[in-house]
mmCIF file of C-alpha atoms and ligand atoms in Angstrom:
data_model
loop_
_atom_site.group_PDB
_atom_site.id
_atom_site.type_symbol
_atom_site.label_atom_id
_atom_site.label_comp_id
_atom_site.label_asym_id
_atom_site.label_seq_id
_atom_site.Cartn_x
_atom_site.Cartn_y
_atom_site.Cartn_z
ATOM 1 C CA MET A 123 -106.370 -27.417 -66.528
ATOM 2 C CA LYS A 124 -106.950 -30.754 -64.881
ATOM 3 C CA ASN A 125 -106.833 -33.650 -67.343
ATOM 4 C CA LEU A 126 -104.866 -31.733 -69.984
ATOM 5 C CA PHE A 127 -101.467 -33.232 -70.752
ATOM 6 C CA VAL A 128 -99.209 -31.413 -73.162
ATOM 7 C CA SER A 129 -95.990 -33.158 -74.054
ATOM 8 C CA GLY A 130 -92.826 -31.188 -73.519
ATOM 9 C CA HIS A 131 -90.726 -33.916 -75.098
ATOM 10 C CA PRO A 132 -88.003 -32.547 -77.416
ATOM 11 C CA LEU A 133 -88.573 -35.318 -79.989
ATOM 12 C CA ILE A 134 -92.238 -34.410 -80.213
ATOM 13 C CA LYS A 135 -91.497 -30.686 -80.528
ATOM 14 C CA HIS A 136 -88.934 -31.343 -83.244
ATOM 15 C CA LYS A 137 -91.231 -33.597 -85.253
ATOM 16 C CA ILE A 138 -94.246 -31.290 -84.930
ATOM 17 C CA SER A 139 -92.194 -28.401 -86.318
ATOM 18 C CA LEU A 140 -91.282 -30.540 -89.339
ATOM 19 C CA LEU A 141 -94.942 -31.460 -89.732
ATOM 20 C CA ARG A 142 -96.006 -27.817 -89.764
ATOM 21 C CA GLN A 143 -93.562 -26.904 -92.543
ATOM 22 C CA ILE A 144 -95.419 -26.164 -95.773
ATOM 23 C CA SER A 145 -92.597 -27.881 -97.683
ATOM 24 C CA THR A 146 -93.203 -31.238 -95.970
ATOM 25 C CA GLU A 147 -94.554 -33.614 -98.650
ATOM 26 C CA PRO A 148 -97.380 -36.133 -97.975
ATOM 27 C CA LYS A 149 -94.976 -39.109 -97.651
ATOM 28 C CA LYS A 150 -92.914 -37.376 -94.971
ATOM 29 C CA PHE A 151 -96.078 -35.956 -93.422
ATOM 30 C CA ARG A 152 -97.532 -39.456 -92.988
ATOM 31 C CA GLU A 153 -94.261 -40.727 -91.524
ATOM 32 C CA LEU A 154 -94.174 -37.907 -88.974
ATOM 33 C CA VAL A 155 -97.823 -38.371 -87.992
ATOM 34 C CA ARG A 156 -97.181 -42.094 -87.469
ATOM 35 C CA GLU A 157 -94.124 -41.454 -85.308
ATOM 36 C CA LEU A 158 -95.783 -38.693 -83.302
ATOM 37 C CA ALA A 159 -98.835 -40.856 -82.670
ATOM 38 C CA GLY A 160 -96.636 -43.557 -81.154
ATOM 39 C CA LEU A 161 -94.780 -41.118 -78.939
ATOM 40 C CA LEU A 162 -97.975 -39.479 -77.719
ATOM 41 C CA ALA A 163 -99.718 -42.804 -77.124
ATOM 42 C CA TYR A 164 -96.704 -43.884 -75.083
ATOM 43 C CA GLU A 165 -97.246 -40.880 -72.829
ATOM 44 C CA ALA A 166 -101.024 -41.317 -72.770
ATOM 45 C CA THR A 167 -100.793 -44.925 -71.543
ATOM 46 C CA LEU A 168 -98.601 -44.208 -68.535
ATOM 47 C CA ASP A 169 -101.433 -45.235 -66.176
ATOM 48 C CA MET A 170 -102.406 -48.481 -67.903
ATOM 49 C CA LYS A 171 -103.158 -51.256 -65.464
ATOM 50 C CA ILE A 172 -100.802 -54.241 -65.325
ATOM 51 C CA ARG A 173 -100.900 -57.494 -63.417
ATOM 52 C CA PRO A 174 -98.019 -59.623 -62.177
ATOM 53 C CA ILE A 175 -97.180 -62.761 -64.159
ATOM 54 C CA GLU A 176 -94.489 -65.354 -63.764
ATOM 55 C CA VAL A 177 -91.760 -65.135 -66.418
ATOM 56 C CA GLN A 178 -89.248 -67.846 -67.153
ATOM 57 C CA THR A 179 -85.949 -66.312 -68.277
ATOM 58 C CA PRO A 180 -83.084 -68.531 -69.550
ATOM 59 C CA LEU A 181 -81.587 -68.307 -66.046
ATOM 60 C CA THR A 182 -84.437 -68.223 -63.575
ATOM 61 C CA THR A 183 -88.060 -67.355 -62.972
ATOM 62 C CA MET A 184 -89.224 -63.937 -61.907
ATOM 63 C CA MET A 185 -92.407 -61.921 -61.531
ATOM 64 C CA GLY A 186 -92.982 -59.759 -64.592
ATOM 65 C CA SER A 187 -95.958 -57.734 -65.808
ATOM 66 C CA LYS A 188 -98.749 -58.084 -68.313
ATOM 67 C CA LEU A 189 -101.043 -55.372 -69.564
ATOM 68 C CA GLU A 190 -104.440 -56.022 -68.060
ATOM 69 C CA GLU A 191 -106.715 -53.714 -70.006
ATOM 70 C CA LYS A 192 -107.928 -54.101 -73.562
ATOM 71 C CA ILE A 193 -107.290 -50.991 -75.594
ATOM 72 C CA GLY A 194 -109.408 -49.700 -78.431
ATOM 73 C CA LEU A 195 -108.015 -47.250 -80.966
ATOM 74 C CA ILE A 196 -110.691 -44.958 -82.362
ATOM 75 C CA PRO A 197 -109.326 -43.084 -85.368
ATOM 76 C CA VAL A 198 -111.554 -40.253 -86.557
ATOM 77 C CA LEU A 199 -111.650 -40.356 -90.370
ATOM 78 C CA ARG A 200 -109.878 -39.221 -92.292
ATOM 79 C CA ALA A 201 -106.842 -37.741 -90.612
ATOM 80 C CA GLY A 202 -106.975 -39.980 -87.541
ATOM 81 C CA LEU A 203 -106.230 -42.944 -89.807
ATOM 82 C CA GLY A 204 -102.651 -41.743 -90.126
ATOM 83 C CA MET A 205 -102.143 -42.179 -86.393
ATOM 84 C CA VAL A 206 -103.198 -45.833 -86.156
ATOM 85 C CA GLU A 207 -100.060 -47.620 -87.351
ATOM 86 C CA GLY A 208 -97.753 -45.739 -84.988
ATOM 87 C CA VAL A 209 -99.835 -46.703 -81.969
ATOM 88 C CA TRP A 210 -100.463 -50.233 -83.196
ATOM 89 C CA GLU A 211 -96.740 -50.885 -83.387
ATOM 90 C CA LEU A 212 -96.616 -50.347 -79.627
ATOM 91 C CA MET A 213 -99.787 -52.245 -78.777
ATOM 92 C CA PRO A 214 -100.502 -54.771 -81.545
ATOM 93 C CA ALA A 215 -103.365 -56.359 -79.622
ATOM 94 C CA ALA A 216 -105.374 -53.134 -79.674
ATOM 95 C CA GLU A 217 -108.711 -53.247 -81.476
ATOM 96 C CA VAL A 218 -109.379 -50.523 -84.039
ATOM 97 C CA TRP A 219 -112.862 -49.062 -84.375
ATOM 98 C CA HIS A 220 -113.395 -46.383 -87.019
ATOM 99 C CA ILE A 221 -115.595 -43.334 -86.751
ATOM 100 C CA GLY A 222 -116.209 -41.108 -89.763
ATOM 101 C CA LEU A 223 -116.785 -37.397 -89.212
ATOM 102 C CA TYR A 224 -116.089 -34.367 -91.327
ATOM 103 C CA ARG A 225 -116.499 -30.730 -90.523
ATOM 104 C CA ASP A 226 -119.067 -28.831 -92.557
ATOM 105 C CA GLU A 227 -116.934 -26.034 -93.989
ATOM 106 C CA ARG A 228 -119.695 -23.437 -93.611
ATOM 107 C CA THR A 229 -121.121 -24.230 -90.169
ATOM 108 C CA LEU A 230 -117.985 -25.962 -88.768
ATOM 109 C CA GLN A 231 -120.364 -28.546 -87.280
ATOM 110 C CA PRO A 232 -119.263 -32.210 -87.370
ATOM 111 C CA VAL A 233 -121.170 -34.406 -89.824
ATOM 112 C CA HIS A 234 -121.251 -38.069 -88.843
ATOM 113 C CA TYR A 235 -121.050 -40.462 -91.803
ATOM 114 C CA TYR A 236 -119.508 -43.721 -90.573
ATOM 115 C CA ASN A 237 -119.470 -45.790 -87.418
ATOM 116 C CA LYS A 238 -117.955 -49.254 -87.130
ATOM 117 C CA LEU A 239 -118.469 -49.702 -83.382
ATOM 118 C CA PRO A 240 -119.793 -53.117 -82.300
ATOM 119 C CA VAL A 241 -123.042 -53.348 -80.353
ATOM 120 C CA ALA A 242 -121.358 -53.221 -76.934
ATOM 121 C CA PRO A 243 -117.885 -52.120 -75.816
ATOM 122 C CA THR A 244 -115.200 -54.792 -76.186
ATOM 123 C CA VAL A 245 -112.387 -52.717 -74.673
ATOM 124 C CA GLN A 246 -111.691 -51.055 -71.341
ATOM 125 C CA VAL A 247 -109.773 -48.019 -72.596
ATOM 126 C CA CYS A 248 -110.476 -46.011 -75.749
ATOM 127 C CA LEU A 249 -107.806 -43.835 -77.340
ATOM 128 C CA VAL A 250 -109.464 -41.359 -79.685
ATOM 129 C CA LEU A 251 -106.947 -40.579 -82.428
ATOM 130 C CA ASP A 252 -107.274 -37.325 -84.353
ATOM 131 C CA PRO A 253 -104.364 -34.977 -85.109
ATOM 132 C CA MET A 254 -106.324 -31.707 -84.951
ATOM 133 C CA LEU A 255 -108.428 -30.327 -82.073
ATOM 134 C CA ALA A 256 -109.796 -27.115 -83.601
ATOM 135 C CA THR A 257 -113.308 -26.010 -82.527
ATOM 136 C CA GLY A 258 -113.585 -29.280 -80.619
ATOM 137 C CA GLY A 259 -116.843 -30.186 -82.377
ATOM 138 C CA SER A 260 -115.514 -33.433 -83.851
ATOM 139 C CA ALA A 261 -113.839 -34.483 -80.599
ATOM 140 C CA VAL A 262 -116.959 -33.832 -78.512
ATOM 141 C CA ALA A 263 -119.158 -35.699 -81.029
ATOM 142 C CA THR A 264 -116.757 -38.669 -80.934
ATOM 143 C CA VAL A 265 -116.633 -38.845 -77.152
ATOM 144 C CA ASP A 266 -120.451 -38.424 -77.002
ATOM 145 C CA LEU A 267 -120.763 -41.407 -79.323
ATOM 146 C CA LEU A 268 -118.309 -43.530 -77.332
ATOM 147 C CA LYS A 269 -120.066 -42.745 -74.055
ATOM 148 C CA LYS A 270 -123.450 -43.603 -75.561
ATOM 149 C CA TRP A 271 -121.845 -46.856 -76.722
ATOM 150 C CA GLY A 272 -120.886 -47.539 -73.099
ATOM 151 C CA ALA A 273 -117.162 -46.773 -73.084
ATOM 152 C CA LEU A 274 -115.935 -45.885 -69.600
ATOM 153 C CA ARG A 275 -112.341 -44.697 -70.000
ATOM 154 C CA ILE A 276 -111.807 -42.427 -72.976
ATOM 155 C CA LYS A 277 -108.600 -40.550 -73.700
ATOM 156 C CA TYR A 278 -108.176 -38.068 -76.508
ATOM 157 C CA VAL A 279 -104.812 -38.160 -78.284
ATOM 158 C CA GLY A 280 -104.078 -35.343 -80.732
ATOM 159 C CA LEU A 281 -101.043 -33.681 -82.218
ATOM 160 C CA MET A 282 -102.106 -30.069 -81.674
ATOM 161 C CA GLY A 283 -105.038 -28.163 -80.257
ATOM 162 C CA ALA A 284 -106.432 -24.641 -80.219
ATOM 163 C CA PRO A 285 -107.472 -23.217 -76.836
ATOM 164 C CA GLU A 286 -111.085 -23.006 -78.099
ATOM 165 C CA GLY A 287 -111.228 -26.747 -78.820
ATOM 166 C CA ILE A 288 -109.459 -27.734 -75.634
ATOM 167 C CA ASP A 289 -111.931 -25.685 -73.550
ATOM 168 C CA ARG A 290 -114.916 -27.134 -75.387
ATOM 169 C CA LEU A 291 -113.798 -30.742 -75.038
ATOM 170 C CA HIS A 292 -112.900 -30.242 -71.391
ATOM 171 C CA GLU A 293 -116.221 -28.521 -70.590
ATOM 172 C CA SER A 294 -118.237 -31.249 -72.312
ATOM 173 C CA HIS A 295 -116.198 -34.149 -70.942
ATOM 174 C CA PRO A 296 -114.149 -33.042 -67.910
ATOM 175 C CA ASP A 297 -113.535 -36.681 -66.976
ATOM 176 C CA GLY A 298 -111.585 -37.444 -70.171
ATOM 177 C CA PRO A 299 -107.825 -36.854 -70.320
ATOM 178 C CA ILE A 300 -106.654 -34.776 -73.307
ATOM 179 C CA HIS A 301 -103.152 -35.588 -74.563
ATOM 180 C CA LEU A 302 -101.628 -33.162 -77.035
ATOM 181 C CA GLY A 303 -98.247 -32.577 -78.609
ATOM 182 C CA GLU A 304 -98.565 -28.792 -78.529
ATOM 183 C CA ILE A 305 -101.099 -26.045 -77.860
ATOM 184 C CA ASP A 306 -101.466 -23.464 -80.611
ATOM 185 C CA GLU A 307 -102.533 -19.815 -80.397
ATOM 186 C CA ARG A 308 -106.107 -19.677 -81.690
ATOM 187 C CA LEU A 309 -108.500 -20.424 -84.544
ATOM 188 C CA ASN A 310 -108.731 -18.234 -87.626
ATOM 189 C CA GLU A 311 -112.050 -16.990 -89.051
ATOM 190 C CA LYS A 312 -112.454 -20.255 -90.994
ATOM 191 C CA GLY A 313 -111.923 -22.421 -87.942
ATOM 192 C CA TYR A 314 -108.352 -23.431 -88.820
ATOM 193 C CA ILE A 315 -105.743 -23.738 -86.116
ATOM 194 C CA LEU A 316 -103.120 -20.963 -86.076
ATOM 195 C CA PRO A 317 -100.256 -21.368 -86.649
ATOM 196 C CA GLY A 318 -101.308 -25.018 -87.157
ATOM 197 C CA LEU A 319 -100.361 -27.048 -90.192
ATOM 198 C CA GLY A 320 -103.299 -26.474 -92.546
ATOM 199 C CA ASP A 321 -105.715 -29.278 -93.385
ATOM 200 C CA ALA A 322 -104.299 -32.458 -91.872
ATOM 201 C CA GLY A 323 -106.404 -34.817 -94.015
ATOM 202 C CA ASP A 324 -105.481 -33.065 -97.249
ATOM 203 C CA ARG A 325 -101.788 -32.953 -96.424
ATOM 204 C CA MET A 326 -101.770 -36.598 -95.390
ATOM 205 C CA PHE A 327 -103.648 -37.932 -98.402
ATOM 206 C CA GLY A 328 -102.318 -35.444 -100.972
ATOM 207 C CA THR A 329 -105.757 -34.030 -101.704
ATOM 208 C CA ALA A 330 -105.089 -30.339 -101.101
HETATM 209 C C1 PRP B 547 -110.305 -32.387 -89.242
HETATM 210 C C2 PRP B 547 -109.582 -33.084 -88.105
HETATM 211 C C3 PRP B 547 -110.675 -33.203 -87.073
HETATM 212 C C4 PRP B 547 -111.502 -31.949 -87.304
HETATM 213 C C5 PRP B 547 -111.167 -30.962 -86.228
HETATM 214 O O1 PRP B 547 -111.062 -33.268 -89.973
HETATM 215 O O2 PRP B 547 -109.002 -34.290 -88.470
HETATM 216 O O3 PRP B 547 -111.453 -34.368 -87.214
HETATM 217 O O4 PRP B 547 -111.085 -31.429 -88.569
HETATM 218 O O5 PRP B 547 -111.957 -29.851 -86.326
HETATM 219 P P1 PRP B 547 -112.973 -29.443 -85.175
HETATM 220 O O6 PRP B 547 -112.246 -29.540 -83.897
HETATM 221 O O7 PRP B 547 -113.332 -28.016 -85.518
HETATM 222 O O8 PRP B 547 -114.164 -30.351 -85.248
HETATM 223 P P2 PRP B 547 -111.899 -32.777 -91.251
HETATM 224 O O9 PRP B 547 -113.282 -32.354 -90.846
HETATM 225 O O10 PRP B 547 -111.109 -31.774 -92.028
HETATM 226 O O11 PRP B 547 -112.090 -34.103 -92.066
HETATM 227 P P3 PRP B 547 -110.989 -34.949 -92.876
HETATM 228 O O12 PRP B 547 -110.044 -35.528 -91.851
HETATM 229 O O13 PRP B 547 -111.796 -35.981 -93.533
HETATM 230 O O14 PRP B 547 -110.281 -34.043 -93.834
HETATM 231 N N1 URA B 548 -108.871 -29.464 -89.281
HETATM 232 C C1 URA B 548 -107.636 -29.428 -89.832
HETATM 233 O O1 URA B 548 -107.239 -30.369 -90.534
HETATM 234 N N2 URA B 548 -106.863 -28.362 -89.602
HETATM 235 C C2 URA B 548 -107.261 -27.319 -88.845
HETATM 236 O O2 URA B 548 -106.497 -26.368 -88.661
HETATM 237 C C3 URA B 548 -108.557 -27.370 -88.298
HETATM 238 C C4 URA B 548 -109.330 -28.460 -88.518
#
């Protein structure tokens, strides 16, 4: 599928397996999510635009590079919050704009409850951060919102996705790259990713 990027990196595979383990406690879970977010964001920003700048080293001057685009991190509450720090460590100048959505457990439809976006876009590239791409409802609603806001380049960065969610996000927004750590098998009858890791928000915040 065009615009789907699944990391084959051994570090990411190793850390995602630890994350899936039922015995992984919230503290370790948060640490892994933070690390994985950084690794995936590193891969997702491979095409960031740079411009040449003059750099003075202790020995001479040379032409170096400076990131040209302003990046916005869009964590989807709650679980996306756990991804922010790991990405921010790599790009401390990124702006963070929160969006609050939860999935109605009965209908599996996203319910929008919080939006901290400013009136007009202040960034050139948006990285949507959410560990789980299940039915794709939350991801599509987030990208819909960002497009309505006026965002032009939107990339989705998640830890794992079910084929159902990947198809839905791609069909709704074929222009938006989807970066995932791994692709899982399918959704269960309750809309959970299989094999997955359970409820990411609950495991992260210890609310299971
Ligand atoms: C999880 C996850 C996504 C959503 C994915 O959030 O973080 O936002 O489910 O499911 P979907 O692809 O079927 O929409 P959840 O609704 O559990 O909210 P929480 O993070 O507050 O627990
Ligand atoms: N949200 C989660 O946290 N986990 C899933 O498996 C599906 C949606």
